[in-house]
Amino acid sequence: MQLHVLIVDDSPAMRSFIRRVLELSGLEVGRCLEASNGEEALRLLEDNWVDAVLTDINMPQMDGEELLRRMSGHEVLHLIPVLVVSTDRTEGRIQKMFTLGAKGYVTKPFAPETLREELEHSLGVVHGTE
Amino acid sequence: MEPNEIQTALAAAVEEVLETMCFTTVLASAEGAVPPEGDGSAPALNAELHFQGNPSGGFRVGVPMKLARVVGAGFLGREETELSDSQAGEVVCELANMICGTVLSRLESKATFQITHPELTPPEHSVSFEGAGAKRWFDLGEGILTVSLELQQTV
């Protein structure tokens, strides 16, 4: 089964890096959408279903925290697992993102296998409980 | 915060980011703005950001354009010749973001910081860091990468 994902990061370089890691990971990646902030991500999600969202936190216009908040409060979007990919390693921030509904958290820099493992874990949480 | 502690955190963070994300190895590094045998010329690309927290401060990464392409090619998995100047700059900005985040978490693991979006700054427009902090250079074989961390006193 193909995995459709949405990558949300204001850095085009980081979006390219994540896309490449996913493609090389062995996961069968189908549609790979990209957004540069939370607002763009929500607009894309209005018309496109994805299996997972990978999002940064610190972004202009709408950050990752607000994106998570909006998705968690949405009748349909709350079903999509969200994996946070951020430079912020502080315990308080990580705990907050999980409280807001994140299913996984990867800190930059990360090894490619770490992203794959955490993404699979995030998807597994959903598959195991739904 | 001891100067040695900051230098150790800078060295470890740069090596971690370059090896993990750019598949690039640091050949040598030491405290200071440039290596003793360096030509003293300013880096062509400077990515700068600021952070608010305890402490607040600024962070800068400088690289020559040739090295930016090498590092950018490693990061994006492409040939150096395929990279535009703009793409090389984006990678240097992302490096600054990741290195700064890693350094701060090593120095203050419990604190929370707000980090601004990194921006490319022409060398002649770079603001001199006035507070306490540290500078360190890294020889990557294809050129010298420099980092500067400024820490402001907090009340």
mmCIF file of C-alpha atoms in Angstrom, chain A:
data_model
loop_
_atom_site.group_PDB
_atom_site.id
_atom_site.type_symbol
_atom_site.label_atom_id
_atom_site.label_comp_id
_atom_site.label_asym_id
_atom_site.label_seq_id
_atom_site.Cartn_x
_atom_site.Cartn_y
_atom_site.Cartn_z
ATOM 1 C CA MET A 1 0.000 0.000 0.000
ATOM 2 C CA GLN A 2 1.349 3.420 -0.921
ATOM 3 C CA LEU A 3 1.951 5.964 1.806
ATOM 4 C CA HIS A 4 0.745 9.501 1.058
ATOM 5 C CA VAL A 5 2.411 12.179 3.190
ATOM 6 C CA LEU A 6 2.413 15.942 3.726
ATOM 7 C CA ILE A 7 5.718 17.591 4.711
ATOM 8 C CA VAL A 8 5.339 20.971 6.461
ATOM 9 C CA ASP A 9 8.511 23.026 6.901
ATOM 10 C CA ASP A 10 9.424 26.600 5.978
ATOM 11 C CA SER A 11 12.844 25.431 4.763
ATOM 12 C CA PRO A 12 12.737 24.123 1.169
ATOM 13 C CA ALA A 13 16.055 22.386 1.844
ATOM 14 C CA MET A 14 14.631 20.487 4.811
ATOM 15 C CA ARG A 15 11.502 19.504 2.855
ATOM 16 C CA SER A 16 13.761 18.094 0.112
ATOM 17 C CA PHE A 17 15.859 16.245 2.681
ATOM 18 C CA ILE A 18 12.826 14.634 4.324
ATOM 19 C CA ARG A 19 11.330 13.703 0.947
ATOM 20 C CA ARG A 20 14.624 12.044 -0.068
ATOM 21 C CA VAL A 21 14.897 10.159 3.218
ATOM 22 C CA LEU A 22 11.346 8.848 2.803
ATOM 23 C CA GLU A 23 12.003 7.771 -0.779
ATOM 24 C CA LEU A 24 15.202 5.951 0.227
ATOM 25 C CA SER A 25 13.725 4.436 3.377
ATOM 26 C CA GLY A 26 12.090 1.464 1.728
ATOM 27 C CA LEU A 27 8.628 2.787 2.483
ATOM 28 C CA GLU A 28 6.424 2.828 -0.586
ATOM 29 C CA VAL A 29 5.810 6.567 -0.823
ATOM 30 C CA GLY A 30 2.980 7.681 -3.095
ATOM 31 C CA ARG A 31 1.883 11.317 -3.077
ATOM 32 C CA CYS A 32 4.361 13.565 -1.252
ATOM 33 C CA LEU A 33 2.822 17.014 -0.724
ATOM 34 C CA GLU A 34 4.721 20.001 0.663
ATOM 35 C CA ALA A 35 3.671 23.129 2.579
ATOM 36 C CA SER A 36 5.792 25.926 4.027
ATOM 37 C CA ASN A 37 3.560 26.647 7.065
ATOM 38 C CA GLY A 38 0.464 25.476 8.909
ATOM 39 C CA GLU A 39 -1.977 27.576 6.873
ATOM 40 C CA GLU A 40 -0.756 26.115 3.610
ATOM 41 C CA ALA A 41 -0.915 22.644 5.127
ATOM 42 C CA LEU A 42 -4.558 23.048 6.176
ATOM 43 C CA ARG A 43 -5.487 24.314 2.705
ATOM 44 C CA LEU A 44 -3.847 21.246 1.123
ATOM 45 C CA LEU A 45 -5.592 18.923 3.569
ATOM 46 C CA GLU A 46 -9.001 20.334 2.544
ATOM 47 C CA ASP A 47 -8.652 18.632 -0.839
ATOM 48 C CA ASN A 48 -6.069 15.891 -0.292
ATOM 49 C CA TRP A 49 -6.127 12.935 2.054
ATOM 50 C CA VAL A 50 -2.720 11.847 3.377
ATOM 51 C CA ASP A 51 -1.698 8.988 5.674
ATOM 52 C CA ALA A 52 0.685 11.111 7.761
ATOM 53 C CA VAL A 53 1.785 14.709 8.312
ATOM 54 C CA LEU A 54 5.408 15.515 9.155
ATOM 55 C CA THR A 55 5.698 19.034 10.529
ATOM 56 C CA ASP A 56 8.266 21.474 11.860
ATOM 57 C CA ILE A 57 7.262 23.694 14.807
ATOM 58 C CA ASN A 58 8.901 27.074 14.221
ATOM 59 C CA MET A 59 7.291 28.453 11.031
ATOM 60 C CA PRO A 60 5.907 31.849 9.953
ATOM 61 C CA GLN A 61 2.149 32.613 9.665
ATOM 62 C CA MET A 62 1.006 29.420 11.397
ATOM 63 C CA ASP A 63 3.427 27.326 13.407
ATOM 64 C CA GLY A 64 3.374 23.588 14.074
ATOM 65 C CA GLU A 65 1.680 23.972 17.456
ATOM 66 C CA GLU A 66 -1.308 25.756 15.940
ATOM 67 C CA LEU A 67 -1.447 23.286 13.049
ATOM 68 C CA LEU A 68 -1.642 20.412 15.545
ATOM 69 C CA ARG A 69 -4.286 22.249 17.565
ATOM 70 C CA ARG A 70 -6.453 22.816 14.460
ATOM 71 C CA MET A 71 -6.043 19.234 13.253
ATOM 72 C CA SER A 72 -6.835 17.776 16.680
ATOM 73 C CA GLY A 73 -10.034 19.815 16.842
ATOM 74 C CA HIS A 74 -11.181 18.864 13.333
ATOM 75 C CA GLU A 75 -13.760 16.128 12.896
ATOM 76 C CA VAL A 76 -11.757 14.373 10.145
ATOM 77 C CA LEU A 77 -8.187 15.667 10.254
ATOM 78 C CA HIS A 78 -7.670 14.423 13.820
ATOM 79 C CA LEU A 79 -7.479 10.925 12.329
ATOM 80 C CA ILE A 80 -4.230 11.732 10.488
ATOM 81 C CA PRO A 81 -1.121 10.929 12.564
ATOM 82 C CA VAL A 82 1.261 13.856 12.953
ATOM 83 C CA LEU A 83 5.009 13.412 13.372
ATOM 84 C CA VAL A 84 6.878 16.495 14.616
ATOM 85 C CA VAL A 85 10.355 17.101 13.159
ATOM 86 C CA SER A 86 12.099 19.928 15.022
ATOM 87 C CA THR A 87 15.419 21.236 16.352
ATOM 88 C CA ASP A 88 13.753 21.808 19.730
ATOM 89 C CA ARG A 89 14.821 19.060 22.145
ATOM 90 C CA THR A 90 13.484 20.607 25.317
ATOM 91 C CA GLU A 91 11.307 18.335 27.451
ATOM 92 C CA GLY A 92 8.607 20.964 27.870
ATOM 93 C CA ARG A 93 8.160 21.449 24.134
ATOM 94 C CA ILE A 94 8.143 17.724 23.353
ATOM 95 C CA GLN A 95 5.562 17.075 26.075
ATOM 96 C CA LYS A 96 3.395 19.936 24.795
ATOM 97 C CA MET A 97 3.369 18.593 21.244
ATOM 98 C CA PHE A 98 2.328 15.137 22.438
ATOM 99 C CA THR A 99 -0.393 16.721 24.573
ATOM 100 C CA LEU A 100 -1.653 18.561 21.490
ATOM 101 C CA GLY A 101 -1.961 15.270 19.634
ATOM 102 C CA ALA A 102 1.396 14.460 18.015
ATOM 103 C CA LYS A 103 2.016 10.748 17.523
ATOM 104 C CA GLY A 104 5.797 11.045 17.250
ATOM 105 C CA TYR A 105 8.679 13.481 17.654
ATOM 106 C CA VAL A 106 12.035 13.479 15.840
ATOM 107 C CA THR A 107 14.749 16.011 16.683
ATOM 108 C CA LYS A 108 17.001 17.471 13.996
ATOM 109 C CA PRO A 109 19.635 16.401 13.195
ATOM 110 C CA PHE A 110 18.364 12.858 12.700
ATOM 111 C CA ALA A 111 19.625 9.722 11.001
ATOM 112 C CA PRO A 112 17.424 8.523 8.102
ATOM 113 C CA GLU A 113 16.542 5.299 9.936
ATOM 114 C CA THR A 114 15.317 7.311 12.932
ATOM 115 C CA LEU A 115 12.761 9.124 10.781
ATOM 116 C CA ARG A 116 11.545 5.891 9.247
ATOM 117 C CA GLU A 117 11.242 4.143 12.625
ATOM 118 C CA GLU A 118 9.380 7.044 14.196
ATOM 119 C CA LEU A 119 7.050 7.366 11.211
ATOM 120 C CA GLU A 120 6.273 3.653 11.291
ATOM 121 C CA HIS A 121 5.663 3.905 15.021
ATOM 122 C CA SER A 122 3.285 6.838 14.476
ATOM 123 C CA LEU A 123 1.360 4.934 11.834
ATOM 124 C CA GLY A 124 1.306 1.856 14.038
ATOM 125 C CA VAL A 125 -0.268 3.768 16.892
ATOM 126 C CA VAL A 126 -3.145 4.735 14.637
ATOM 127 C CA HIS A 127 -3.524 1.319 13.057
ATOM 128 C CA GLY A 128 -3.439 -0.374 16.430
ATOM 129 C CA THR A 129 -6.112 1.721 18.052
ATOM 130 C CA GLU A 130 -8.563 2.608 15.293
#
